């Protein structure tokens, strides 16, 4: 296999009338998904898109997303998935940096992508929930995928550290195909009789690989929920016969809380056999309570955009250790390294380093950043962990200042840059503070220029208008000055929120 879309072609040949994607009462069979994707591929070819060109897809969890993802892949293009909550400035950066030729957006996304596309000079195409109608040849003959080398880039997923602009992780056809196959075969163990729940955003690597791509490999059905709501998720699990649920810790906590509600009291979710958690550490108490309530084991894992994403997992056929991210998956190696790159003894804390068939090709157009992140063939993740005597890994802390709010990554520097655009702001530091439901909430400490009187609420609104909804600070307070080191660098880790936010 060379093109990731070959998986779709093969499954459509084997199970053409089997449900592939479901949204409510709307169902796309594998034949329908392939032919609709072929319509997208044909459109791209007619508009001059060549193999290797970038095509951006900005949609929530609706059938149009897999239709356009696989359509671009069938054409040999590189897909740039984008969060539909992004604002104009963010969309514009992604389009410019990737050099995208086309931007597909879902109806109702709003004016932000249109403004960005116009500024960059990119063709914008608005599509309905189901995407394009099936392309030509929608009879018995099935379309084929444009041949690609396994090492060719299939998807560019934007991520970033706490400094600089977002970076596009280049994931190859081989990266994504092997990680999806590993997920389907050895982690979730899904097959054609399974129905997966697609609450995770497909523009995020967790949902893309473990939900969509793994489901296509296995010939399973993926039932979508465009916007997560715990009660709606429980009802969908019951109505659609969901057997595998993929989520982040906040989703499990929310479903636990919703289970006490009268509107879902009679919902039968006994068909659930496997749940997978990632994106952030799952509190052990939430895990125990969920398993007790729903009678379904949660398997916790770990990964990053740069690793396609799955690197470590509590395998279903091995001992499961609550609080642990498990052991490396097939084709992947993990080790802990000290600050000097040397080995770390068992039981001691070190930085997680990863290499294997899941490791990205590099950061798009950023060779220096790639060399820094992967200095010796091992990706330095920035995450600190320890390993026990049985080889299980436990996340201890994050080396980077990344904030994970409800499963979404928020990078402090990006929010700070917006705050600094306000004429009254002298200094700003964005940090994460603990939140019972979201894991972390975005907060900011700001020092104003002398003689100005902007209020915290005004600053929050200023940022809210310029970044995606999950990024702006819900808490912001004013300070006389921010803590600094000897060189004058602001020390985020020494920024302390007011006591009232901690109680």
GROMACS .gro file of C-alpha atoms in nm, residues 31-501:
model
  471
   31UNK     CA    1  -1.924   0.257  -0.161
   32UNK     CA    2  -2.097   0.592  -0.108
   33UNK     CA    3  -1.802   0.735   0.086
   34UNK     CA    4  -1.555   0.629  -0.184
   35UNK     CA    5  -1.764   0.763  -0.472
   36UNK     CA    6  -1.830   1.093  -0.294
   37UNK     CA    7  -1.457   1.123  -0.222
   38UNK     CA    8  -1.387   1.047  -0.588
   39UNK     CA    9  -1.613   1.339  -0.679
   40UNK     CA   10  -1.392   1.565  -0.467
   41UNK     CA   11  -1.078   1.421  -0.628
   42UNK     CA   12  -1.223   1.485  -0.973
   43UNK     CA   13  -1.311   1.842  -0.882
   44UNK     CA   14  -0.960   1.904  -0.752
   45UNK     CA   15  -0.806   1.766  -1.070
   46UNK     CA   16  -1.034   1.983  -1.283
   47UNK     CA   17  -0.916   2.288  -1.089
   48UNK     CA   18  -0.548   2.219  -1.135
   49UNK     CA   19  -0.460   2.059  -0.802
   50UNK     CA   20  -0.165   1.825  -0.851
   51UNK     CA   21  -0.026   1.544  -0.634
   52UNK     CA   22   0.164   1.701  -0.346
   53UNK     CA   23  -0.042   2.022  -0.348
   54UNK     CA   24  -0.197   2.116  -0.016
   55UNK     CA   25  -0.573   2.115   0.039
   56UNK     CA   26  -0.718   2.258   0.362
   57UNK     CA   27  -1.030   2.109   0.522
   58UNK     CA   28  -1.208   2.312   0.790
   59UNK     CA   29  -1.513   2.127   0.920
   60UNK     CA   30  -1.673   1.990   1.236
   61UNK     CA   31  -1.756   1.620   1.272
   62UNK     CA   32  -1.990   1.579   0.977
   63UNK     CA   33  -1.971   1.327   0.688
   64UNK     CA   34  -1.830   1.599   0.463
   65UNK     CA   35  -1.502   1.582   0.656
   66UNK     CA   36  -1.408   1.222   0.564
   67UNK     CA   37  -1.547   1.279   0.213
   68UNK     CA   38  -1.308   1.569   0.153
   69UNK     CA   39  -1.017   1.422   0.346
   70UNK     CA   40  -1.023   1.104   0.142
   71UNK     CA   41  -1.109   1.296  -0.173
   72UNK     CA   42  -0.791   1.501  -0.141
   73UNK     CA   43  -0.589   1.187  -0.064
   74UNK     CA   44  -0.734   1.005  -0.366
   75UNK     CA   45  -0.607   1.296  -0.577
   76UNK     CA   46  -0.261   1.261  -0.423
   77UNK     CA   47  -0.290   1.593  -0.240
   78UNK     CA   48  -0.171   1.673   0.112
   79UNK     CA   49  -0.453   1.746   0.358
   80UNK     CA   50  -0.432   2.035   0.606
   81UNK     CA   51  -0.706   1.975   0.868
   82UNK     CA   52  -0.820   2.290   1.048
   83UNK     CA   53  -1.036   2.357   1.352
   84UNK     CA   54  -1.360   2.530   1.243
   85UNK     CA   55  -1.336   2.750   1.555
   86UNK     CA   56  -1.024   2.925   1.429
   87UNK     CA   57  -1.044   3.298   1.368
   88UNK     CA   58  -0.933   3.487   1.057
   89UNK     CA   59  -0.576   3.557   1.167
   90UNK     CA   60  -0.521   3.191   1.256
   91UNK     CA   61  -0.673   3.057   0.934
   92UNK     CA   62  -0.468   3.302   0.732
   93UNK     CA   63  -0.145   3.182   0.894
   94UNK     CA   64  -0.224   2.815   0.827
   95UNK     CA   65  -0.309   2.885   0.464
   96UNK     CA   66   0.002   3.096   0.402
   97UNK     CA   67   0.239   2.862   0.582
   98UNK     CA   68   0.111   2.546   0.414
   99UNK     CA   69   0.070   2.704   0.072
  100UNK     CA   70  -0.278   2.552   0.043
  101UNK     CA   71  -0.443   2.575  -0.299
  102UNK     CA   72  -0.801   2.522  -0.180
  103UNK     CA   73  -0.994   2.558   0.144
  104UNK     CA   74  -1.304   2.339   0.190
  105UNK     CA   75  -1.535   2.466   0.465
  106UNK     CA   76  -1.865   2.341   0.603
  107UNK     CA   77  -2.177   2.551   0.569
  108UNK     CA   78  -2.238   2.762   0.874
  109UNK     CA   79  -1.874   2.793   0.979
  110UNK     CA   80  -1.900   3.171   0.947
  111UNK     CA   81  -1.712   3.451   0.776
  112UNK     CA   82  -1.369   3.394   0.934
  113UNK     CA   83  -1.237   3.143   0.675
  114UNK     CA   84  -1.373   3.350   0.386
  115UNK     CA   85  -1.186   3.658   0.507
  116UNK     CA   86  -0.865   3.458   0.545
  117UNK     CA   87  -0.897   3.288   0.206
  118UNK     CA   88  -0.956   3.624   0.037
  119UNK     CA   89  -0.652   3.773   0.208
  120UNK     CA   90  -0.428   3.488   0.098
  121UNK     CA   91  -0.581   3.438  -0.245
  122UNK     CA   92  -0.698   3.082  -0.187
  123UNK     CA   93  -1.010   2.932  -0.344
  124UNK     CA   94  -1.277   2.874  -0.080
  125UNK     CA   95  -1.545   2.609  -0.138
  126UNK     CA   96  -1.843   2.579   0.097
  127UNK     CA   97  -2.002   2.235   0.120
  128UNK     CA   98  -2.303   2.077   0.289
  129UNK     CA   99  -2.308   1.826   0.572
  130UNK     CA  100  -2.271   1.528   0.337
  131UNK     CA  101  -2.016   1.693   0.107
  132UNK     CA  102  -2.018   1.651  -0.269
  133UNK     CA  103  -2.255   1.425  -0.454
  134UNK     CA  104  -2.096   1.100  -0.581
  135UNK     CA  105  -1.863   1.157  -0.874
  136UNK     CA  106  -1.871   0.999  -1.213
  137UNK     CA  107  -1.861   0.621  -1.236
  138UNK     CA  108  -2.079   0.571  -0.930
  139UNK     CA  109  -2.180   0.227  -1.056
  140UNK     CA  110  -2.003  -0.103  -0.999
  141UNK     CA  111  -1.653   0.015  -1.093
  142UNK     CA  112  -1.477   0.162  -0.793
  143UNK     CA  113  -1.232   0.454  -0.819
  144UNK     CA  114  -0.864   0.410  -0.737
  145UNK     CA  115  -0.618   0.630  -0.553
  146UNK     CA  116  -0.334   0.831  -0.706
  147UNK     CA  117  -0.013   0.633  -0.640
  148UNK     CA  118   0.205   0.784  -0.368
  149UNK     CA  119   0.527   0.679  -0.203
  150UNK     CA  120   0.479   0.566   0.160
  151UNK     CA  121   0.724   0.838   0.265
  152UNK     CA  122   0.522   1.112   0.093
  153UNK     CA  123   0.339   1.353   0.321
  154UNK     CA  124  -0.032   1.277   0.356
  155UNK     CA  125  -0.139   1.526   0.622
  156UNK     CA  126   0.005   1.841   0.777
  157UNK     CA  127  -0.123   1.885   1.132
  158UNK     CA  128  -0.045   2.215   1.297
  159UNK     CA  129   0.089   2.213   1.648
  160UNK     CA  130   0.324   2.438   1.839
  161UNK     CA  131   0.534   2.471   2.149
  162UNK     CA  132   0.525   2.762   2.385
  163UNK     CA  133   0.737   2.982   2.161
  164UNK     CA  134   0.707   3.086   1.800
  165UNK     CA  135   0.434   3.027   1.545
  166UNK     CA  136   0.248   2.696   1.506
  167UNK     CA  137   0.443   2.425   1.324
  168UNK     CA  138   0.299   2.182   1.071
  169UNK     CA  139   0.386   1.821   1.157
  170UNK     CA  140   0.423   1.627   0.831
  171UNK     CA  141   0.265   1.285   0.874
  172UNK     CA  142   0.333   1.045   0.591
  173UNK     CA  143   0.104   0.788   0.432
  174UNK     CA  144   0.308   0.519   0.610
  175UNK     CA  145   0.292   0.699   0.948
  176UNK     CA  146  -0.086   0.722   0.943
  177UNK     CA  147  -0.153   0.384   0.784
  178UNK     CA  148   0.060   0.185   1.029
  179UNK     CA  149  -0.070   0.373   1.333
  180UNK     CA  150  -0.431   0.318   1.222
  181UNK     CA  151  -0.368  -0.051   1.159
  182UNK     CA  152  -0.201  -0.091   1.500
  183UNK     CA  153  -0.493   0.084   1.668
  184UNK     CA  154  -0.752  -0.133   1.495
  185UNK     CA  155  -0.573  -0.465   1.536
  186UNK     CA  156  -0.412  -0.454   1.878
  187UNK     CA  157  -0.559  -0.167   2.078
  188UNK     CA  158  -0.932  -0.137   2.015
  189UNK     CA  159  -0.960  -0.468   1.831
  190UNK     CA  160  -1.235  -0.333   1.607
  191UNK     CA  161  -1.392  -0.516   1.316
  192UNK     CA  162  -1.685  -0.480   1.073
  193UNK     CA  163  -1.940  -0.549   1.347
  194UNK     CA  164  -1.820  -0.258   1.560
  195UNK     CA  165  -1.959   0.093   1.579
  196UNK     CA  166  -1.721   0.362   1.701
  197UNK     CA  167  -1.832   0.690   1.854
  198UNK     CA  168  -1.681   0.994   1.681
  199UNK     CA  169  -1.696   1.264   1.948
  200UNK     CA  170  -1.329   1.348   1.907
  201UNK     CA  171  -1.274   1.615   1.641
  202UNK     CA  172  -1.157   1.458   1.315
  203UNK     CA  173  -0.929   1.757   1.251
  204UNK     CA  174  -0.731   1.640   1.557
  205UNK     CA  175  -0.490   1.350   1.516
  206UNK     CA  176  -0.654   1.140   1.792
  207UNK     CA  177  -0.991   1.138   1.619
  208UNK     CA  178  -0.838   1.121   1.272
  209UNK     CA  179  -0.623   0.813   1.332
  210UNK     CA  180  -0.799   0.619   1.607
  211UNK     CA  181  -1.151   0.698   1.495
  212UNK     CA  182  -1.170   0.756   1.121
  213UNK     CA  183  -0.862   0.588   0.973
  214UNK     CA  184  -0.869   0.288   1.207
  215UNK     CA  185  -1.239   0.244   1.138
  216UNK     CA  186  -1.178   0.242   0.763
  217UNK     CA  187  -0.899  -0.014   0.801
  218UNK     CA  188  -1.130  -0.243   0.999
  219UNK     CA  189  -1.445  -0.180   0.796
  220UNK     CA  190  -1.627  -0.055   1.106
  221UNK     CA  191  -1.889   0.219   1.125
  222UNK     CA  192  -1.804   0.559   1.271
  223UNK     CA  193  -2.104   0.743   1.415
  224UNK     CA  194  -2.048   1.116   1.449
  225UNK     CA  195  -2.152   1.379   1.697
  226UNK     CA  196  -2.061   1.728   1.564
  227UNK     CA  197  -2.058   1.883   1.909
  228UNK     CA  198  -2.007   1.686   2.227
  229UNK     CA  199  -2.294   1.681   2.471
  230UNK     CA  200  -2.280   1.414   2.738
  231UNK     CA  201  -2.652   1.328   2.741
  232UNK     CA  202  -2.666   1.326   2.361
  233UNK     CA  203  -2.359   1.102   2.353
  234UNK     CA  204  -2.520   0.849   2.587
  235UNK     CA  205  -2.838   0.845   2.381
  236UNK     CA  206  -2.640   0.801   2.060
  237UNK     CA  207  -2.441   0.513   2.212
  238UNK     CA  208  -2.767   0.337   2.287
  239UNK     CA  209  -2.949   0.418   1.962
  240UNK     CA  210  -2.660   0.339   1.728
  241UNK     CA  211  -2.527   0.036   1.915
  242UNK     CA  212  -2.187   0.192   1.983
  243UNK     CA  213  -1.929  -0.063   2.097
  244UNK     CA  214  -1.611   0.150   2.111
  245UNK     CA  215  -1.595   0.501   2.256
  246UNK     CA  216  -1.294   0.728   2.206
  247UNK     CA  217  -1.268   1.034   2.427
  248UNK     CA  218  -1.071   1.270   2.645
  249UNK     CA  219  -1.101   1.277   3.026
  250UNK     CA  220  -1.349   1.565   3.032
  251UNK     CA  221  -1.591   1.361   2.820
  252UNK     CA  222  -1.584   1.070   3.063
  253UNK     CA  223  -1.641   1.304   3.357
  254UNK     CA  224  -1.931   1.471   3.178
  255UNK     CA  225  -2.098   1.141   3.089
  256UNK     CA  226  -2.065   1.029   3.449
  257UNK     CA  227  -2.243   1.344   3.561
  258UNK     CA  228  -2.508   1.312   3.289
  259UNK     CA  229  -2.583   0.952   3.386
  260UNK     CA  230  -2.771   1.082   3.690
  261UNK     CA  231  -3.005   1.288   3.476
  262UNK     CA  232  -3.368   1.186   3.432
  263UNK     CA  233  -3.352   1.221   3.052
  264UNK     CA  234  -3.097   0.940   3.022
  265UNK     CA  235  -3.206   0.725   3.314
  266UNK     CA  236  -3.341   0.452   3.087
  267UNK     CA  237  -3.065   0.466   2.827
  268UNK     CA  238  -2.903   0.127   2.769
  269UNK     CA  239  -2.531   0.155   2.695
  270UNK     CA  240  -2.450  -0.205   2.781
  271UNK     CA  241  -2.323  -0.261   2.426
  272UNK     CA  242  -2.007  -0.065   2.505
  273UNK     CA  243  -1.712  -0.302   2.530
  274UNK     CA  244  -1.406  -0.073   2.502
  275UNK     CA  245  -1.335   0.290   2.589
  276UNK     CA  246  -1.012   0.470   2.504
  277UNK     CA  247  -0.886   0.785   2.676
  278UNK     CA  248  -0.609   1.019   2.563
  279UNK     CA  249  -0.524   1.386   2.520
  280UNK     CA  250  -0.459   1.439   2.892
  281UNK     CA  251  -0.417   1.238   3.209
  282UNK     CA  252  -0.738   1.065   3.317
  283UNK     CA  253  -0.798   1.103   3.692
  284UNK     CA  254  -0.800   0.761   3.849
  285UNK     CA  255  -1.121   0.838   4.040
  286UNK     CA  256  -1.300   0.926   3.717
  287UNK     CA  257  -1.177   0.602   3.560
  288UNK     CA  258  -1.299   0.391   3.851
  289UNK     CA  259  -1.635   0.565   3.874
  290UNK     CA  260  -1.698   0.539   3.498
  291UNK     CA  261  -1.612   0.172   3.488
  292UNK     CA  262  -1.833   0.104   3.789
  293UNK     CA  263  -2.125   0.296   3.641
  294UNK     CA  264  -2.109   0.173   3.283
  295UNK     CA  265  -1.940  -0.165   3.321
  296UNK     CA  266  -1.686  -0.087   3.050
  297UNK     CA  267  -1.307  -0.076   3.081
  298UNK     CA  268  -1.121   0.242   2.989
  299UNK     CA  269  -0.781   0.197   2.825
  300UNK     CA  270  -0.553   0.497   2.862
  301UNK     CA  271  -0.282   0.586   2.612
  302UNK     CA  272  -0.042   0.858   2.508
  303UNK     CA  273   0.069   1.026   2.191
  304UNK     CA  274   0.130   1.351   2.008
  305UNK     CA  275   0.056   1.504   1.671
  306UNK     CA  276   0.418   1.431   1.582
  307UNK     CA  277   0.367   1.059   1.649
  308UNK     CA  278   0.051   1.004   1.441
  309UNK     CA  279  -0.045   0.995   1.743
  310UNK     CA  280  -0.039   0.664   1.935
  311UNK     CA  281   0.294   0.583   2.100
  312UNK     CA  282   0.203   0.416   2.429
  313UNK     CA  283  -0.107   0.231   2.547
  314UNK     CA  284  -0.260   0.011   2.813
  315UNK     CA  285  -0.298  -0.290   2.588
  316UNK     CA  286  -0.623  -0.487   2.630
  317UNK     CA  287  -0.437  -0.822   2.651
  318UNK     CA  288  -0.199  -0.710   2.925
  319UNK     CA  289  -0.225  -0.587   3.280
  320UNK     CA  290  -0.393  -0.249   3.296
  321UNK     CA  291  -0.252   0.001   3.545
  322UNK     CA  292  -0.477   0.297   3.630
  323UNK     CA  293  -0.283   0.623   3.614
  324UNK     CA  294  -0.036   0.478   3.366
  325UNK     CA  295  -0.012   0.544   2.992
  326UNK     CA  296   0.093   0.181   2.947
  327UNK     CA  297   0.371   0.045   2.728
  328UNK     CA  298   0.490   0.126   2.374
  329UNK     CA  299   0.275   0.005   2.083
  330UNK     CA  300   0.407  -0.216   1.803
  331UNK     CA  301   0.666  -0.049   1.584
  332UNK     CA  302   0.741   0.223   1.842
  333UNK     CA  303   1.016   0.270   2.100
  334UNK     CA  304   1.007   0.492   2.409
  335UNK     CA  305   1.284   0.586   2.646
  336UNK     CA  306   1.342   0.846   2.916
  337UNK     CA  307   1.634   1.083   2.878
  338UNK     CA  308   1.804   1.326   3.112
  339UNK     CA  309   1.877   1.689   3.025
  340UNK     CA  310   2.209   1.583   2.869
  341UNK     CA  311   2.043   1.312   2.660
  342UNK     CA  312   2.169   1.030   2.880
  343UNK     CA  313   1.960   0.738   3.013
  344UNK     CA  314   1.736   0.766   3.319
  345UNK     CA  315   1.716   0.480   3.573
  346UNK     CA  316   1.387   0.302   3.638
  347UNK     CA  317   1.176   0.496   3.885
  348UNK     CA  318   1.342   0.829   3.810
  349UNK     CA  319   1.186   1.114   3.611
  350UNK     CA  320   1.306   1.195   3.262
  351UNK     CA  321   1.182   1.338   2.934
  352UNK     CA  322   0.998   1.101   2.702
  353UNK     CA  323   1.179   1.040   2.373
  354UNK     CA  324   1.012   0.845   2.091
  355UNK     CA  325   1.115   0.687   1.763
  356UNK     CA  326   0.949   0.440   1.528
  357UNK     CA  327   0.721   0.399   1.229
  358UNK     CA  328   0.481   0.659   1.369
  359UNK     CA  329   0.734   0.943   1.389
  360UNK     CA  330   0.663   1.243   1.168
  361UNK     CA  331   0.868   1.328   0.862
  362UNK     CA  332   0.943   1.668   1.013
  363UNK     CA  333   0.795   2.015   1.055
  364UNK     CA  334   0.674   2.162   0.727
  365UNK     CA  335   0.929   2.414   0.598
  366UNK     CA  336   1.113   2.427   0.932
  367UNK     CA  337   1.432   2.216   0.917
  368UNK     CA  338   1.585   2.387   1.219
  369UNK     CA  339   1.279   2.317   1.435
  370UNK     CA  340   1.282   1.957   1.312
  371UNK     CA  341   1.649   1.913   1.403
  372UNK     CA  342   1.585   2.058   1.748
  373UNK     CA  343   1.288   1.830   1.812
  374UNK     CA  344   1.452   1.518   1.667
  375UNK     CA  345   1.825   1.566   1.725
  376UNK     CA  346   1.927   1.200   1.699
  377UNK     CA  347   1.632   1.015   1.547
  378UNK     CA  348   1.440   1.035   1.876
  379UNK     CA  349   1.164   1.292   1.919
  380UNK     CA  350   1.200   1.496   2.236
  381UNK     CA  351   0.840   1.530   2.351
  382UNK     CA  352   0.880   1.782   2.631
  383UNK     CA  353   0.678   1.551   2.858
  384UNK     CA  354   0.826   1.423   3.183
  385UNK     CA  355   0.754   1.071   3.304
  386UNK     CA  356   0.883   0.781   3.508
  387UNK     CA  357   0.890   0.409   3.428
  388UNK     CA  358   0.816   0.126   3.670
  389UNK     CA  359   0.981  -0.215   3.693
  390UNK     CA  360   0.725  -0.365   3.452
  391UNK     CA  361   0.801  -0.112   3.180
  392UNK     CA  362   0.484   0.096   3.228
  393UNK     CA  363   0.515   0.473   3.190
  394UNK     CA  364   0.355   0.741   3.409
  395UNK     CA  365   0.330   1.106   3.305
  396UNK     CA  366   0.460   1.328   3.585
  397UNK     CA  367   0.445   1.678   3.439
  398UNK     CA  368   0.479   1.874   3.118
  399UNK     CA  369   0.812   2.025   3.043
  400UNK     CA  370   0.649   2.275   2.815
  401UNK     CA  371   0.395   2.528   2.930
  402UNK     CA  372   0.124   2.378   2.714
  403UNK     CA  373  -0.230   2.419   2.849
  404UNK     CA  374  -0.479   2.140   2.772
  405UNK     CA  375  -0.832   2.276   2.807
  406UNK     CA  376  -1.099   2.011   2.761
  407UNK     CA  377  -0.872   1.812   2.530
  408UNK     CA  378  -0.773   2.113   2.317
  409UNK     CA  379  -0.416   2.242   2.317
  410UNK     CA  380  -0.371   2.608   2.405
  411UNK     CA  381  -0.027   2.759   2.364
  412UNK     CA  382   0.044   3.054   2.599
  413UNK     CA  383   0.269   3.244   2.359
  414UNK     CA  384  -0.005   3.262   2.096
  415UNK     CA  385  -0.255   3.414   2.341
  416UNK     CA  386   0.010   3.647   2.484
  417UNK     CA  387   0.087   3.780   2.138
  418UNK     CA  388  -0.276   3.886   2.104
  419UNK     CA  389  -0.273   4.054   2.445
  420UNK     CA  390   0.035   4.246   2.347
  421UNK     CA  391  -0.155   4.387   2.050
  422UNK     CA  392  -0.373   4.582   2.290
  423UNK     CA  393  -0.225   4.933   2.327
  424UNK     CA  394  -0.266   4.937   2.705
  425UNK     CA  395  -0.084   4.609   2.774
  426UNK     CA  396   0.273   4.632   2.898
  427UNK     CA  397   0.336   4.272   3.004
  428UNK     CA  398   0.135   3.951   2.984
  429UNK     CA  399   0.171   3.592   3.097
  430UNK     CA  400  -0.076   3.317   3.013
  431UNK     CA  401  -0.093   3.010   3.232
  432UNK     CA  402  -0.319   2.714   3.299
  433UNK     CA  403  -0.502   2.676   3.628
  434UNK     CA  404  -0.673   2.360   3.751
  435UNK     CA  405  -1.036   2.309   3.653
  436UNK     CA  406  -1.255   2.024   3.779
  437UNK     CA  407  -1.432   1.960   3.446
  438UNK     CA  408  -1.191   2.085   3.178
  439UNK     CA  409  -0.867   1.973   3.337
  440UNK     CA  410  -0.718   2.318   3.290
  441UNK     CA  411  -0.858   2.663   3.228
  442UNK     CA  412  -0.678   2.944   3.046
  443UNK     CA  413  -0.581   3.236   3.268
  444UNK     CA  414  -0.371   3.548   3.222
  445UNK     CA  415  -0.187   3.799   3.436
  446UNK     CA  416  -0.143   4.142   3.278
  447UNK     CA  417   0.050   4.455   3.369
  448UNK     CA  418  -0.089   4.771   3.209
  449UNK     CA  419   0.102   5.068   3.079
  450UNK     CA  420   0.115   5.357   3.330
  451UNK     CA  421  -0.178   5.593   3.304
  452UNK     CA  422  -0.412   5.343   3.135
  453UNK     CA  423  -0.730   5.197   3.282
  454UNK     CA  424  -0.843   4.905   3.066
  455UNK     CA  425  -1.040   4.651   3.270
  456UNK     CA  426  -0.987   4.272   3.279
  457UNK     CA  427  -1.325   4.216   3.113
  458UNK     CA  428  -1.231   4.446   2.826
  459UNK     CA  429  -0.907   4.254   2.772
  460UNK     CA  430  -1.087   3.920   2.775
  461UNK     CA  431  -1.326   4.046   2.507
  462UNK     CA  432  -1.031   4.177   2.304
  463UNK     CA  433  -0.869   3.834   2.297
  464UNK     CA  434  -1.199   3.650   2.248
  465UNK     CA  435  -1.255   3.837   1.922
  466UNK     CA  436  -0.918   3.727   1.785
  467UNK     CA  437  -0.870   3.361   1.874
  468UNK     CA  438  -1.072   3.040   1.876
  469UNK     CA  439  -1.328   3.012   2.156
  470UNK     CA  440  -1.133   2.751   2.352
  471UNK     CA  441  -0.819   2.968   2.366
  472UNK     CA  442  -0.918   3.298   2.523
  473UNK     CA  443  -0.862   3.341   2.900
  474UNK     CA  444  -1.170   3.301   3.118
  475UNK     CA  445  -0.974   3.450   3.408
  476UNK     CA  446  -0.760   3.760   3.381
  477UNK     CA  447  -0.621   3.979   3.655
  478UNK     CA  448  -0.406   4.292   3.667
  479UNK     CA  449  -0.067   4.308   3.838
  480UNK     CA  450   0.190   4.581   3.889
  481UNK     CA  451   0.463   4.367   3.731
  482UNK     CA  452   0.529   4.006   3.634
  483UNK     CA  453   0.805   3.789   3.788
  484UNK     CA  454   1.126   3.784   3.584
  485UNK     CA  455   1.455   3.604   3.577
  486UNK     CA  456   1.803   3.753   3.571
  487UNK     CA  457   1.785   3.821   3.198
  488UNK     CA  458   1.446   3.991   3.224
  489UNK     CA  459   1.254   3.696   3.084
  490UNK     CA  460   0.906   3.661   3.229
  491UNK     CA  461   0.880   3.347   3.442
  492UNK     CA  462   0.538   3.197   3.373
  493UNK     CA  463   0.585   2.925   3.633
  494UNK     CA  464   0.612   3.188   3.907
  495UNK     CA  465   0.289   3.360   3.806
  496UNK     CA  466   0.031   3.286   4.074
  497UNK     CA  467  -0.342   3.344   4.026
  498UNK     CA  468  -0.536   3.538   4.291
  499UNK     CA  469  -0.642   3.324   4.586
  500UNK     CA  470  -1.008   3.358   4.491
  501UNK     CA  471  -0.945   3.155   4.174
   0.00000   0.00000   0.00000
